[in-house]
Amino acid sequence: MSNEQAGDGLVRVGGVIFAVGAVATLVTVIPLLVGAEPLPTAAYLVSMLMGVGFFVAGCGLARSVAAQRREDRAAQRAVR
């Protein structure tokens, strides 16, 4: 593999998805705080992307950990 470890792409994508969800959450809460009309349901559904992004990034971290453990086991076998 090049300089990129297994799972790094998933962590990056998860971070972007999480950021989109966080911005959507802020946008949907502001009308409630200022007394304006609430946004349509679709805006609240986009807010759910925070959880999706967190899950995707977690999967990327798990994949990185698994790849590192495989490399460590292979290195230990090579030493013996």
Short mmCIF file of N, CA and C in Angstrom, two decimals:
data_model
loop_
_atom_site.label_atom_id
_atom_site.label_comp_id
_atom_site.label_asym_id
_atom_site.label_seq_id
_atom_site.Cartn_x
_atom_site.Cartn_y
_atom_site.Cartn_z
N MET A 1 0.83 -1.17 0.00
CA MET A 1 0.00 0.00 0.00
C MET A 1 0.89 1.24 0.00
N SER A 2 0.40 2.32 -0.55
CA SER A 2 1.19 3.55 -0.59
C SER A 2 1.22 4.18 0.80
N ASN A 3 1.34 5.49 0.86
CA ASN A 3 1.39 6.18 2.15
C ASN A 3 0.07 6.10 2.91
N GLU A 4 -0.98 5.74 2.23
CA GLU A 4 -2.30 5.70 2.86
C GLU A 4 -2.56 4.34 3.49
N GLN A 5 -2.92 4.34 4.75
CA GLN A 5 -3.24 3.12 5.46
C GLN A 5 -4.65 2.67 5.09
N ALA A 6 -4.92 1.40 5.31
CA ALA A 6 -6.27 0.89 5.08
C ALA A 6 -7.24 1.60 6.01
N GLY A 7 -8.34 2.07 5.48
CA GLY A 7 -9.35 2.74 6.29
C GLY A 7 -9.23 4.25 6.33
N ASP A 8 -8.12 4.81 5.87
CA ASP A 8 -7.96 6.27 5.90
C ASP A 8 -9.02 6.97 5.06
N GLY A 9 -9.33 6.40 3.93
CA GLY A 9 -10.35 6.99 3.06
C GLY A 9 -11.72 7.01 3.73
N LEU A 10 -12.04 5.91 4.41
CA LEU A 10 -13.33 5.86 5.12
C LEU A 10 -13.39 6.90 6.24
N VAL A 11 -12.28 7.11 6.92
CA VAL A 11 -12.26 8.10 7.99
C VAL A 11 -12.47 9.49 7.40
N ARG A 12 -11.82 9.78 6.28
CA ARG A 12 -11.99 11.09 5.65
C ARG A 12 -13.43 11.30 5.18
N VAL A 13 -13.98 10.29 4.49
CA VAL A 13 -15.35 10.39 4.00
C VAL A 13 -16.32 10.53 5.18
N GLY A 14 -16.10 9.76 6.23
CA GLY A 14 -16.94 9.86 7.41
C GLY A 14 -16.88 11.24 8.05
N GLY A 15 -15.70 11.84 8.04
CA GLY A 15 -15.55 13.20 8.58
C GLY A 15 -16.33 14.22 7.78
N VAL A 16 -16.30 14.07 6.45
CA VAL A 16 -17.04 15.00 5.59
C VAL A 16 -18.55 14.82 5.80
N ILE A 17 -19.00 13.57 5.85
CA ILE A 17 -20.42 13.31 6.06
C ILE A 17 -20.86 13.86 7.41
N PHE A 18 -20.04 13.66 8.42
CA PHE A 18 -20.35 14.18 9.76
C PHE A 18 -20.45 15.70 9.73
N ALA A 19 -19.52 16.36 9.03
CA ALA A 19 -19.53 17.82 8.96
C ALA A 19 -20.80 18.32 8.27
N VAL A 20 -21.22 17.66 7.21
CA VAL A 20 -22.46 18.05 6.52
C VAL A 20 -23.64 17.91 7.48
N GLY A 21 -23.68 16.83 8.22
CA GLY A 21 -24.74 16.64 9.19
C GLY A 21 -24.71 17.67 10.31
N ALA A 22 -23.52 18.04 10.74
CA ALA A 22 -23.40 19.04 11.80
C ALA A 22 -23.90 20.40 11.33
N VAL A 23 -23.54 20.77 10.11
CA VAL A 23 -24.02 22.04 9.56
C VAL A 23 -25.54 22.00 9.42
N ALA A 24 -26.06 20.89 8.95
CA ALA A 24 -27.52 20.76 8.80
C ALA A 24 -28.21 20.85 10.16
N THR A 25 -27.59 20.30 11.19
CA THR A 25 -28.16 20.39 12.53
C THR A 25 -28.22 21.84 12.99
N LEU A 26 -27.14 22.56 12.78
CA LEU A 26 -27.13 23.98 13.16
C LEU A 26 -28.20 24.76 12.40
N VAL A 27 -28.31 24.48 11.10
CA VAL A 27 -29.29 25.20 10.28
C VAL A 27 -30.72 24.88 10.72
N THR A 28 -30.98 23.67 11.14
CA THR A 28 -32.34 23.32 11.55
C THR A 28 -32.68 23.82 12.95
N VAL A 29 -31.68 24.04 13.78
CA VAL A 29 -31.95 24.50 15.14
C VAL A 29 -32.13 26.02 15.19
N ILE A 30 -31.46 26.75 14.32
CA ILE A 30 -31.52 28.22 14.35
C ILE A 30 -32.95 28.75 14.24
N PRO A 31 -33.78 28.26 13.30
CA PRO A 31 -35.17 28.78 13.26
C PRO A 31 -35.95 28.52 14.55
N LEU A 32 -35.64 27.44 15.22
CA LEU A 32 -36.34 27.15 16.48
C LEU A 32 -35.93 28.13 17.58
N LEU A 33 -34.67 28.57 17.54
CA LEU A 33 -34.18 29.49 18.56
C LEU A 33 -34.65 30.92 18.35
N VAL A 34 -34.82 31.31 17.09
CA VAL A 34 -35.21 32.70 16.81
C VAL A 34 -36.72 32.85 16.64
N GLY A 35 -37.46 31.77 16.78
CA GLY A 35 -38.91 31.84 16.71
C GLY A 35 -39.47 31.83 15.30
N ALA A 36 -38.69 31.45 14.32
CA ALA A 36 -39.17 31.39 12.93
C ALA A 36 -39.87 30.05 12.69
N GLU A 37 -40.41 29.90 11.51
CA GLU A 37 -41.06 28.64 11.13
C GLU A 37 -40.01 27.53 11.03
N PRO A 38 -40.33 26.36 11.56
CA PRO A 38 -39.38 25.24 11.43
C PRO A 38 -39.19 24.85 9.97
N LEU A 39 -38.04 24.30 9.68
CA LEU A 39 -37.74 23.85 8.32
C LEU A 39 -38.49 22.56 8.01
N PRO A 40 -38.57 22.21 6.73
CA PRO A 40 -39.25 20.96 6.36
C PRO A 40 -38.54 19.73 6.94
N THR A 41 -39.24 18.63 6.94
CA THR A 41 -38.72 17.39 7.49
C THR A 41 -37.43 16.96 6.82
N ALA A 42 -37.28 17.23 5.54
CA ALA A 42 -36.07 16.83 4.82
C ALA A 42 -34.81 17.43 5.46
N ALA A 43 -34.91 18.64 5.96
CA ALA A 43 -33.75 19.26 6.61
C ALA A 43 -33.36 18.49 7.87
N TYR A 44 -34.36 18.02 8.59
CA TYR A 44 -34.06 17.24 9.79
C TYR A 44 -33.47 15.87 9.44
N LEU A 45 -33.90 15.33 8.33
CA LEU A 45 -33.34 14.05 7.88
C LEU A 45 -31.87 14.19 7.50
N VAL A 46 -31.51 15.33 6.91
CA VAL A 46 -30.09 15.56 6.57
C VAL A 46 -29.26 15.65 7.85
N SER A 47 -29.86 16.12 8.93
CA SER A 47 -29.15 16.19 10.21
C SER A 47 -28.72 14.81 10.69
N MET A 48 -29.44 13.79 10.27
CA MET A 48 -29.10 12.43 10.68
C MET A 48 -27.77 11.97 10.09
N LEU A 49 -27.24 12.73 9.15
CA LEU A 49 -25.95 12.35 8.57
C LEU A 49 -24.81 12.41 9.59
N MET A 50 -25.01 13.13 10.67
CA MET A 50 -23.97 13.15 11.70
C MET A 50 -23.70 11.73 12.20
N GLY A 51 -24.75 11.01 12.50
CA GLY A 51 -24.59 9.63 12.98
C GLY A 51 -24.01 8.72 11.92
N VAL A 52 -24.44 8.91 10.68
CA VAL A 52 -23.91 8.10 9.57
C VAL A 52 -22.43 8.36 9.40
N GLY A 53 -22.03 9.62 9.43
CA GLY A 53 -20.61 9.97 9.30
C GLY A 53 -19.78 9.39 10.43
N PHE A 54 -20.31 9.44 11.64
CA PHE A 54 -19.61 8.87 12.79
C PHE A 54 -19.42 7.37 12.60
N PHE A 55 -20.45 6.70 12.10
CA PHE A 55 -20.38 5.26 11.87
C PHE A 55 -19.35 4.93 10.78
N VAL A 56 -19.37 5.67 9.68
CA VAL A 56 -18.43 5.42 8.58
C VAL A 56 -16.99 5.63 9.06
N ALA A 57 -16.75 6.70 9.81
CA ALA A 57 -15.40 6.95 10.33
C ALA A 57 -14.99 5.85 11.30
N GLY A 58 -15.90 5.37 12.11
CA GLY A 58 -15.61 4.26 13.02
C GLY A 58 -15.25 3.00 12.28
N CYS A 59 -15.95 2.74 11.17
CA CYS A 59 -15.61 1.57 10.34
C CYS A 59 -14.21 1.72 9.76
N GLY A 60 -13.86 2.93 9.36
CA GLY A 60 -12.50 3.17 8.85
C GLY A 60 -11.45 2.93 9.92
N LEU A 61 -11.73 3.36 11.13
CA LEU A 61 -10.78 3.13 12.23
C LEU A 61 -10.64 1.64 12.51
N ALA A 62 -11.76 0.92 12.51
CA ALA A 62 -11.70 -0.52 12.74
C ALA A 62 -10.90 -1.22 11.64
N ARG A 63 -11.07 -0.76 10.42
CA ARG A 63 -10.33 -1.36 9.30
C ARG A 63 -8.82 -1.07 9.45
N SER A 64 -8.48 0.12 9.89
CA SER A 64 -7.07 0.46 10.11
C SER A 64 -6.46 -0.41 11.21
N VAL A 65 -7.22 -0.60 12.27
CA VAL A 65 -6.73 -1.43 13.39
C VAL A 65 -6.52 -2.86 12.92
N ALA A 66 -7.47 -3.39 12.15
CA ALA A 66 -7.34 -4.76 11.66
C ALA A 66 -6.14 -4.91 10.74
N ALA A 67 -5.91 -3.94 9.88
CA ALA A 67 -4.76 -4.01 8.97
C ALA A 67 -3.45 -3.94 9.76
N GLN A 68 -3.40 -3.09 10.76
CA GLN A 68 -2.19 -2.97 11.57
C GLN A 68 -1.92 -4.27 12.34
N ARG A 69 -2.96 -4.89 12.85
CA ARG A 69 -2.77 -6.16 13.57
C ARG A 69 -2.26 -7.25 12.63
N ARG A 70 -2.80 -7.28 11.38
CA ARG A 70 -2.31 -8.26 10.41
C ARG A 70 -0.83 -8.03 10.11
N GLU A 71 -0.44 -6.76 9.95
CA GLU A 71 0.98 -6.46 9.68
C GLU A 71 1.86 -6.87 10.85
N ASP A 72 1.40 -6.61 12.07
CA ASP A 72 2.18 -6.98 13.25
C ASP A 72 2.34 -8.49 13.36
N ARG A 73 1.27 -9.23 13.09
CA ARG A 73 1.36 -10.69 13.14
C ARG A 73 2.32 -11.22 12.09
N ALA A 74 2.27 -10.65 10.89
CA ALA A 74 3.17 -11.07 9.83
C ALA A 74 4.62 -10.77 10.20
N ALA A 75 4.87 -9.63 10.84
CA ALA A 75 6.22 -9.28 11.25
C ALA A 75 6.72 -10.23 12.34
N GLN A 76 5.83 -10.61 13.25
CA GLN A 76 6.23 -11.54 14.30
C GLN A 76 6.56 -12.91 13.73
N ARG A 77 5.80 -13.35 12.74
CA ARG A 77 6.08 -14.65 12.08
C ARG A 77 7.41 -14.60 11.36
N ALA A 78 7.74 -13.47 10.77
CA ALA A 78 8.98 -13.35 10.02
C ALA A 78 10.20 -13.38 10.94
N VAL A 79 10.04 -12.91 12.18
CA VAL A 79 11.15 -12.90 13.15
C VAL A 79 11.42 -14.30 13.66
N ARG A 80 10.42 -15.09 13.84
CA ARG A 80 10.58 -16.44 14.41
C ARG A 80 11.31 -17.34 13.50
#
